[in-house]
Coordinates of C-alpha atoms in Angstrom, one line a residue:
M1 CA -9.1 -18.0 56.5
N2 CA -10.6 -18.2 59.6
V3 CA -13.4 -21.1 59.9
W4 CA -15.9 -21.5 62.6
M5 CA -17.7 -25.2 62.5
V6 CA -20.5 -25.2 64.5
A7 CA -21.6 -28.9 65.2
S8 CA -23.4 -31.3 68.0
E9 CA -21.1 -33.7 68.4
M10 CA -17.2 -34.3 67.7
A11 CA -15.1 -37.1 67.9
P12 CA -13.8 -38.1 70.0
F13 CA -14.8 -35.7 72.3
S14 CA -18.2 -36.7 71.7
K15 CA -19.5 -39.7 68.7
V16 CA -23.5 -40.5 68.4
G17 CA -23.3 -41.3 65.1
G18 CA -21.1 -39.9 61.5
L19 CA -21.5 -36.4 62.2
G20 CA -18.9 -36.7 65.1
D21 CA -16.6 -38.7 62.7
V22 CA -16.5 -36.0 59.7
L23 CA -15.9 -33.3 62.9
G24 CA -13.2 -35.2 64.3
A25 CA -11.4 -35.6 60.9
L26 CA -12.6 -32.5 58.6
P27 CA -11.3 -29.6 60.5
G28 CA -7.9 -31.0 61.1
A29 CA -7.8 -31.9 57.5
L30 CA -8.7 -28.2 56.8
A31 CA -6.1 -27.3 59.0
R32 CA -3.1 -28.7 57.1
L33 CA -4.5 -26.6 54.3
G34 CA -3.5 -23.4 55.9
C35 CA -7.1 -22.7 57.1
Q36 CA -7.4 -21.5 61.5
V37 CA -10.1 -23.8 62.6
T38 CA -12.5 -23.3 65.6
V39 CA -14.7 -26.1 66.1
V40 CA -18.2 -25.7 68.7
I41 CA -19.6 -28.3 70.2
P42 CA -21.8 -29.1 74.0
H43 CA -20.1 -29.9 76.6
L44 CA -21.1 -33.4 78.1
P45 CA -20.2 -34.6 81.2
T46 CA -18.9 -37.9 80.2
M47 CA -16.1 -36.2 78.2
D48 CA -12.8 -36.6 80.1
R49 CA -11.0 -33.2 81.0
E50 CA -7.3 -34.3 81.4
R51 CA -7.5 -36.6 78.1
F52 CA -8.7 -33.6 76.7
G53 CA -6.7 -31.1 78.6
I54 CA -10.2 -29.0 78.8
A55 CA -9.8 -25.3 81.1
P56 CA -11.6 -23.1 81.0
T57 CA -11.4 -19.8 78.9
G58 CA -13.2 -17.2 81.8
L59 CA -15.7 -16.1 79.1
E60 CA -19.6 -17.0 79.4
V61 CA -21.9 -16.2 77.1
G62 CA -25.8 -15.8 77.4
A63 CA -29.3 -15.7 75.6
G64 CA -32.7 -15.9 76.2
I65 CA -34.3 -19.0 75.9
D66 CA -37.8 -19.9 77.1
G67 CA -38.5 -16.5 78.6
S68 CA -35.0 -16.4 80.8
W69 CA -32.2 -16.1 80.7
R70 CA -29.6 -18.4 79.8
R71 CA -26.1 -18.5 80.8
A72 CA -23.1 -20.8 79.7
R73 CA -19.3 -20.6 80.4
I74 CA -16.9 -21.6 77.3
L75 CA -14.2 -24.3 77.9
E76 CA -11.4 -24.8 75.4
A77 CA -9.3 -28.0 74.4
R78 CA -7.5 -29.1 71.5
G79 CA -8.7 -31.5 69.0
A80 CA -6.7 -33.5 65.9
G81 CA -4.1 -31.2 64.0
G82 CA -4.2 -28.9 67.3
V83 CA -7.3 -27.6 65.8
R84 CA -9.3 -25.3 68.8
V85 CA -11.9 -26.8 70.2
L86 CA -14.6 -24.5 72.1
L87 CA -17.4 -26.0 74.2
V88 CA -20.6 -24.6 75.2
D89 CA -20.9 -25.9 78.7
E90 CA -24.7 -25.5 80.0
P91 CA -25.3 -27.9 82.9
D92 CA -29.6 -28.2 82.6
Y93 CA -29.0 -28.8 79.0
F94 CA -26.3 -30.7 78.6
G95 CA -25.0 -32.3 81.3
R96 CA -28.0 -34.9 80.7
P97 CA -27.1 -38.8 80.2
G98 CA -27.3 -38.9 76.0
L99 CA -26.9 -36.0 73.8
Y100 CA -29.7 -36.3 72.5
G101 CA -32.4 -38.3 74.3
T102 CA -32.6 -41.7 76.2
S103 CA -33.9 -44.9 75.2
A104 CA -37.4 -43.3 75.7
G105 CA -36.9 -40.8 72.9
D106 CA -35.6 -37.8 72.2
Y107 CA -35.5 -34.9 74.9
P108 CA -38.7 -33.2 74.4
D109 CA -36.7 -29.7 74.7
N110 CA -34.2 -30.4 72.6
P111 CA -35.6 -27.1 70.1
Q112 CA -34.5 -25.0 73.4
R113 CA -31.6 -26.5 73.9
F114 CA -29.9 -26.9 70.6
A115 CA -31.5 -23.1 69.8
F116 CA -29.5 -21.8 73.2
F117 CA -25.8 -23.7 71.7
S118 CA -26.4 -22.0 68.2
Y119 CA -26.5 -18.7 70.1
A120 CA -23.8 -19.4 72.6
A121 CA -21.8 -20.6 69.7
L122 CA -21.9 -17.5 67.8
E123 CA -21.7 -15.4 70.5
A124 CA -18.4 -16.3 71.8
A125 CA -17.6 -15.8 67.9
R126 CA -17.8 -12.2 68.2
R127 CA -15.9 -12.2 71.3
V128 CA -13.2 -14.7 70.3
A129 CA -10.3 -13.9 67.9
P130 CA -10.2 -14.4 65.0
R131 CA -13.8 -13.7 64.1
P132 CA -14.8 -15.8 61.3
Q133 CA -14.9 -15.6 57.7
I134 CA -16.6 -18.7 57.3
V135 CA -19.6 -20.2 60.0
H136 CA -20.2 -23.6 58.7
S137 CA -22.8 -25.2 60.5
H138 CA -23.6 -28.9 60.9
D139 CA -27.4 -30.5 60.5
W140 CA -30.7 -29.8 61.8
Q141 CA -29.0 -29.4 65.3
T142 CA -27.4 -26.0 64.1
G143 CA -29.5 -24.9 61.4
L144 CA -30.9 -21.6 62.9
V145 CA -27.0 -20.7 62.7
P146 CA -27.3 -19.2 58.9
L147 CA -30.2 -17.4 60.1
L148 CA -29.0 -15.8 63.3
V149 CA -25.9 -14.8 60.9
R150 CA -27.9 -13.1 58.9
A151 CA -31.0 -11.4 60.6
P152 CA -30.6 -8.0 61.3
E153 CA -32.3 -8.7 64.7
H154 CA -29.5 -10.6 65.7
Y155 CA -26.3 -10.4 64.6
G156 CA -26.8 -9.6 60.6
A157 CA -26.2 -6.0 61.3
N158 CA -23.2 -6.6 64.0
P159 CA -20.4 -5.0 62.0
E160 CA -18.2 -8.1 63.4
F161 CA -20.3 -10.1 61.4
A162 CA -20.4 -8.0 58.2
T163 CA -18.1 -10.3 56.1
T164 CA -18.6 -13.2 57.5
R165 CA -20.1 -15.8 55.2
T166 CA -22.2 -19.5 56.2
V167 CA -21.9 -23.2 55.0
H168 CA -24.6 -26.1 56.2
T169 CA -23.6 -28.9 55.4
I170 CA -26.7 -31.7 55.5
H171 CA -25.6 -35.3 56.9
N172 CA -28.9 -37.2 56.5
L173 CA -31.9 -35.1 55.3
S174 CA -34.2 -37.0 57.4
Y175 CA -33.4 -35.9 60.5
Q176 CA -34.7 -32.0 60.2
G177 CA -35.6 -30.8 63.9
L178 CA -39.0 -30.3 64.1
F179 CA -40.9 -28.7 66.6
P180 CA -44.5 -26.6 67.5
A181 CA -45.0 -23.2 66.0
E182 CA -46.0 -22.0 69.1
L183 CA -42.0 -22.7 70.3
L184 CA -40.7 -19.9 68.0
P185 CA -40.9 -16.9 71.0
A186 CA -39.7 -19.2 73.1
L187 CA -36.5 -19.6 70.4
G188 CA -36.1 -16.3 70.1
V189 CA -36.7 -16.5 66.8
S190 CA -39.1 -13.5 65.2
W191 CA -42.8 -14.6 63.5
R192 CA -41.6 -12.9 60.7
H193 CA -38.8 -16.0 59.6
F194 CA -42.2 -18.3 60.1
T195 CA -43.5 -18.6 56.2
H196 CA -43.0 -21.5 54.1
L197 CA -39.4 -18.5 52.4
G198 CA -38.2 -19.6 56.2
L199 CA -38.6 -22.0 58.7
E200 CA -42.8 -22.8 57.7
F201 CA -43.0 -26.6 57.5
F202 CA -46.1 -28.3 57.0
G203 CA -47.6 -26.3 60.3
L204 CA -44.1 -26.9 61.8
G205 CA -41.5 -25.1 62.5
N206 CA -37.7 -26.6 60.9
F207 CA -34.6 -25.9 62.4
L208 CA -32.6 -27.8 59.1
K209 CA -34.7 -25.7 56.8
G210 CA -33.4 -23.0 58.4
G211 CA -30.0 -24.0 57.4
L212 CA -31.2 -25.0 54.0
V213 CA -32.9 -21.2 53.4
Y214 CA -30.7 -18.4 54.9
A215 CA -26.7 -20.2 54.4
H216 CA -24.9 -18.6 51.4
A217 CA -23.6 -22.1 50.6
L218 CA -24.9 -25.8 51.3
T219 CA -23.1 -29.0 50.6
T220 CA -23.9 -32.8 51.6
V221 CA -21.8 -35.5 51.9
S222 CA -22.0 -36.9 47.9
P223 CA -22.4 -36.1 44.6
T224 CA -25.5 -38.8 43.9
Y225 CA -27.3 -37.6 47.2
A226 CA -26.9 -34.3 46.3
Q227 CA -28.9 -34.8 43.3
E228 CA -31.3 -37.4 45.6
I229 CA -32.3 -34.8 47.6
Q230 CA -33.7 -32.5 45.2
T231 CA -36.7 -35.2 44.6
P232 CA -39.2 -36.2 46.2
A233 CA -38.3 -39.8 46.5
Y234 CA -35.1 -38.7 48.8
A235 CA -36.4 -35.0 50.0
W236 CA -38.3 -35.8 52.9
G237 CA -40.9 -33.4 51.9
L238 CA -37.7 -30.5 51.5
H239 CA -37.2 -31.3 47.6
G240 CA -38.5 -27.8 46.5
V241 CA -36.5 -25.6 48.9
L242 CA -33.3 -27.9 48.0
A243 CA -34.2 -27.8 43.8
E244 CA -34.3 -23.9 43.9
R245 CA -30.8 -23.5 45.8
R246 CA -29.4 -26.3 43.4
G247 CA -27.0 -23.0 42.6
A248 CA -25.4 -23.3 45.3
L249 CA -25.7 -27.1 46.8
Y250 CA -22.4 -28.8 46.2
G251 CA -22.0 -32.5 46.8
I252 CA -18.5 -33.4 48.5
L253 CA -17.7 -37.1 49.6
N254 CA -16.5 -37.8 52.8
G255 CA -13.2 -39.2 53.7
I256 CA -12.0 -41.9 56.8
D257 CA -9.3 -40.9 58.9
T258 CA -6.4 -43.4 56.9
E259 CA -4.5 -43.5 60.2
L260 CA -7.4 -45.2 62.2
W261 CA -8.2 -47.1 60.0
D262 CA -5.0 -49.0 58.6
P263 CA -5.3 -52.9 58.0
A264 CA -1.0 -52.9 57.9
T265 CA -1.0 -51.5 61.7
D266 CA -4.3 -52.2 63.4
R267 CA -3.8 -54.0 66.8
A268 CA -7.0 -55.3 66.5
L269 CA -6.7 -57.8 63.8
A270 CA -4.9 -61.5 64.4
A271 CA -2.6 -60.1 60.8
R272 CA -1.8 -56.7 59.6
F273 CA -1.4 -56.7 55.5
S274 CA -1.7 -54.6 53.1
A275 CA -2.3 -54.0 49.4
N276 CA 1.6 -55.3 49.3
D277 CA 1.1 -58.2 50.9
L278 CA -2.2 -59.3 51.3
A279 CA -1.1 -62.9 52.0
P280 CA -1.9 -62.6 56.1
R281 CA -5.4 -61.3 55.6
G282 CA -6.9 -65.2 55.4
Q283 CA -5.3 -65.8 59.0
N284 CA -8.0 -63.2 59.8
T285 CA -10.6 -64.5 58.2
R286 CA -10.0 -67.9 60.0
A287 CA -10.0 -66.2 62.8
L288 CA -12.8 -64.3 62.9
R289 CA -15.0 -67.8 62.5
A290 CA -13.2 -69.4 65.2
E291 CA -14.2 -66.2 67.1
L292 CA -17.8 -66.1 65.7
G293 CA -18.0 -70.1 66.1
L294 CA -18.3 -70.5 62.5
P295 CA -17.6 -73.4 60.4
E296 CA -14.1 -73.6 58.7
D297 CA -15.8 -74.8 55.6
G298 CA -14.8 -72.8 52.7
R299 CA -17.4 -70.3 52.4
P300 CA -16.8 -66.8 51.9
V301 CA -17.5 -65.0 54.8
V302 CA -19.8 -61.7 54.4
G303 CA -19.4 -59.1 57.1
L304 CA -22.2 -56.1 58.2
V305 CA -21.2 -54.0 60.5
N306 CA -24.1 -51.0 60.7
R307 CA -27.4 -49.9 62.6
L308 CA -29.8 -51.9 62.5
V309 CA -32.6 -49.8 61.3
E310 CA -34.8 -49.5 58.3
Q311 CA -32.4 -47.7 56.3
K312 CA -30.3 -49.5 56.3
G313 CA -32.0 -52.3 54.0
I314 CA -32.0 -54.9 56.6
D315 CA -35.5 -56.1 55.3
L316 CA -33.6 -57.0 52.3
L317 CA -31.2 -59.3 54.2
L318 CA -33.7 -61.0 56.4
G319 CA -36.5 -61.3 53.2
L320 CA -33.8 -63.6 51.5
G321 CA -36.0 -66.5 53.6
D322 CA -35.1 -69.8 52.4
R323 CA -32.1 -68.6 49.9
L324 CA -29.6 -67.3 52.3
E325 CA -28.5 -71.1 52.7
G326 CA -28.0 -71.8 48.9
L327 CA -26.0 -68.4 48.3
G328 CA -23.2 -70.2 49.7
L329 CA -22.0 -67.6 51.9
Q330 CA -21.3 -67.7 55.9
W331 CA -22.4 -64.0 57.7
A332 CA -20.9 -62.4 60.7
I333 CA -23.6 -59.3 61.4
L334 CA -22.4 -56.6 64.1
G335 CA -25.0 -53.5 65.2
S336 CA -27.5 -51.9 67.1
G337 CA -30.7 -50.1 66.7
E338 CA -34.5 -51.1 66.7
A339 CA -35.5 -53.6 68.8
R340 CA -37.6 -55.5 65.9
Y341 CA -34.6 -55.8 63.8
E342 CA -32.5 -56.7 66.9
A343 CA -35.1 -59.5 67.4
A344 CA -35.4 -60.5 64.1
V345 CA -31.1 -60.9 63.3
A346 CA -31.2 -63.0 66.8
D347 CA -33.9 -64.8 65.4
L348 CA -32.0 -65.5 62.2
A349 CA -29.0 -66.6 64.2
Q350 CA -30.7 -69.4 65.7
R351 CA -32.3 -70.8 63.2
R352 CA -29.1 -70.7 60.8
P353 CA -26.1 -72.0 62.7
G354 CA -23.1 -71.8 61.0
T355 CA -24.5 -69.8 58.6
V356 CA -25.1 -66.2 60.3
A357 CA -23.3 -65.3 63.6
V358 CA -24.8 -62.2 65.6
R359 CA -23.3 -60.3 67.7
L360 CA -26.0 -57.3 69.4
G361 CA -23.9 -53.6 70.1
F362 CA -20.6 -52.2 69.5
D363 CA -17.3 -53.8 69.5
D364 CA -14.9 -51.6 68.0
G365 CA -12.4 -54.5 67.8
L366 CA -14.4 -57.3 66.8
A367 CA -16.1 -54.5 64.1
R368 CA -12.4 -54.3 62.8
R369 CA -11.8 -57.7 63.1
I370 CA -15.3 -57.9 60.4
Y371 CA -13.9 -55.4 57.7
G372 CA -10.4 -57.3 58.1
G373 CA -11.6 -60.9 58.0
S374 CA -14.8 -60.6 56.1
D375 CA -14.5 -61.5 52.1
L376 CA -18.0 -59.2 51.2
F377 CA -19.2 -56.7 53.2
C378 CA -23.4 -55.9 52.7
M379 CA -24.6 -52.6 52.9
P380 CA -28.0 -52.8 51.7
S381 CA -28.9 -49.3 52.0
L382 CA -32.3 -47.8 51.0
F383 CA -31.2 -44.1 50.3
E384 CA -26.7 -43.9 52.2
P385 CA -26.1 -39.6 52.2
C386 CA -22.6 -41.1 52.3
G387 CA -21.8 -43.9 53.8
L388 CA -18.4 -44.8 56.0
G389 CA -18.6 -48.7 56.4
Q390 CA -18.1 -49.3 52.9
L391 CA -15.2 -46.8 52.8
I392 CA -13.4 -48.8 55.6
A393 CA -14.8 -52.1 53.7
L394 CA -12.5 -50.8 50.7
R395 CA -9.3 -49.6 52.8
Y396 CA -9.3 -53.4 54.7
G397 CA -10.0 -55.7 51.6
S398 CA -13.8 -56.4 52.0
L399 CA -15.3 -56.4 49.0
P400 CA -18.6 -54.0 49.1
V401 CA -22.4 -54.8 47.8
V402 CA -24.3 -52.3 47.7
R403 CA -27.5 -50.6 47.0
R404 CA -26.9 -47.9 44.2
T405 CA -27.5 -45.2 46.2
G406 CA -26.0 -42.0 47.4
G407 CA -22.4 -42.5 48.5
L408 CA -22.6 -46.2 47.9
A409 CA -23.1 -45.3 44.1
D410 CA -19.9 -42.8 44.5
T411 CA -17.4 -45.1 45.9
V412 CA -18.0 -48.7 44.8
P413 CA -17.6 -48.9 41.1
D414 CA -18.6 -52.5 39.4
A415 CA -15.8 -54.7 40.5
D416 CA -16.8 -56.6 36.7
L417 CA -16.5 -53.2 34.9
G418 CA -13.1 -52.5 36.8
G419 CA -14.4 -51.5 39.8
V420 CA -14.2 -52.4 43.8
G421 CA -17.3 -54.0 44.2
F422 CA -20.8 -55.5 43.5
P423 CA -23.8 -52.3 43.2
F424 CA -27.5 -53.3 42.7
D425 CA -30.6 -50.8 41.4
D426 CA -33.4 -52.1 43.2
A427 CA -34.5 -52.2 46.6
T428 CA -35.5 -55.8 46.8
P429 CA -34.0 -59.2 48.2
G430 CA -34.1 -60.9 45.3
A431 CA -31.8 -58.5 43.8
L432 CA -29.3 -58.5 46.8
A433 CA -29.3 -62.4 46.2
D434 CA -28.7 -61.9 42.3
A435 CA -25.6 -59.3 43.8
L436 CA -24.1 -61.8 46.6
T437 CA -24.5 -64.4 43.9
R438 CA -22.0 -62.5 41.3
A439 CA -20.1 -61.3 44.0
R440 CA -19.6 -64.8 44.9
D441 CA -18.7 -65.7 41.9
H442 CA -16.5 -63.2 41.3
L443 CA -13.9 -64.3 44.1
E444 CA -13.5 -67.7 42.4
T445 CA -11.9 -66.1 39.8
S446 CA -8.5 -65.3 38.8
A447 CA -9.4 -61.5 39.0
A448 CA -10.6 -61.0 42.5
A449 CA -6.7 -60.4 43.6
A450 CA -6.6 -57.5 41.9
T451 CA -10.2 -56.3 42.7
R452 CA -8.5 -56.4 46.6
R453 CA -5.9 -54.7 45.7
R454 CA -7.5 -52.3 43.8
A455 CA -10.1 -52.0 46.9
L456 CA -7.0 -51.5 49.6
G457 CA -5.5 -48.9 47.1
A458 CA -8.4 -46.3 47.0
D459 CA -7.9 -43.1 47.8
F460 CA -10.7 -41.5 50.3
S461 CA -8.3 -39.8 52.6
W462 CA -9.8 -36.3 54.3
G463 CA -7.3 -34.2 52.4
S464 CA -8.8 -34.5 49.0
S465 CA -12.9 -33.9 50.7
A466 CA -10.9 -30.8 52.4
R467 CA -9.7 -29.4 49.2
A468 CA -13.3 -29.7 47.8
Y469 CA -14.9 -28.0 51.0
L470 CA -12.0 -25.1 50.4
G471 CA -12.8 -24.3 47.0
V472 CA -16.8 -23.8 48.4
Y473 CA -15.4 -21.5 50.5
R474 CA -13.8 -19.9 48.3
S475 CA -16.5 -19.8 45.4
E476 CA -19.1 -17.3 43.9
S477 CA -21.9 -18.6 46.1
L478 CA -19.9 -16.6 49.3
R479 CA -19.3 -13.9 47.7

């Protein structure tokens, strides 16, 4: 089966968030199942041509955007597992400091940039063999792709796409790619698509809605999130569209790269360990305390490695107030995000020395040491499409304390019922405090070691996820 994936980022070529991780792993897992996979991403000036073997193909493609004809070179490289990666090289659009914007905000011409990228990816698919049986697009940036494949004024009447089917994956529904309606002609899209059955969304255009309406099948990144986004509370205004398409909507859990994340081989750790040899793990806890200046006083260490934004439930942690000390826990926090949250957690560490240690920014080595040295891992998200942090924490034997939503609900069954973590329901500081207390008490029982071994033994590799995607490609929705 020939599968073309179109996405804005792909690790290790480029990565802003979890989308990059998914594209870095899923194509290789599909290739191992026998698919012939091509991934198309924008070419960025930060990409190391020598490291990735980036080379010209000699192919140029073009599209009319903003009333002018733009051209891009198509470059080629190889990703993990030998997957072919095509890069759309258009320096005016993608030769910029950031992929989506800067600290000042998103680039105002993002609609034009990603419309052009979508056209360029499909033009490459038309001209490079083997042509796709499946075009699999991801998130709002490529939401126009299913429309372009099906619309007769674009590729819908092209015999080379006559049997091509489209799949669109929602990684986070809160990012939709909204744009002023008057931009539609500049994007090369007919006004006939600007209806409530098309791109129109409360008077604006909506890239993501294009994917939801025009793709043959839809996927999102966990079974529970697939149900949640059909309700007003989680759908950001798109619940009606998604409820209508429920028969073609599939929830498939993301995986993690189990070679990249392996406590038995991870050189960032002070001591390596496995489910069969847990004893060295305690050395990592001691080393983590020493690195962060936390006293060696026997209190369990709670790790938090995340973006410091509202979605991640940081307000629940900050809302613990004076209860924080009474929980009998230490905190190792690593992250960056909104200035107000960065300031708040830094202030928390200053006011609670010996209890809270904070490092702002991102440090891959420290993240690994927090996963491998913390006793518990906190993810109190208000919503979480899938979540990777809890999967990595389980892989490293840190027991998650999570709010029961999206992928967190699907991956963290209750330790008191034979599971691996401590979920809670209400988005309140009190509910978080109760879950942390329950987790702390569990660590003092004879069952704790078995729970940690179960966590280390949980299988969240990409193999099962890839098989589920292959099932979608072969489903009735695509016939």
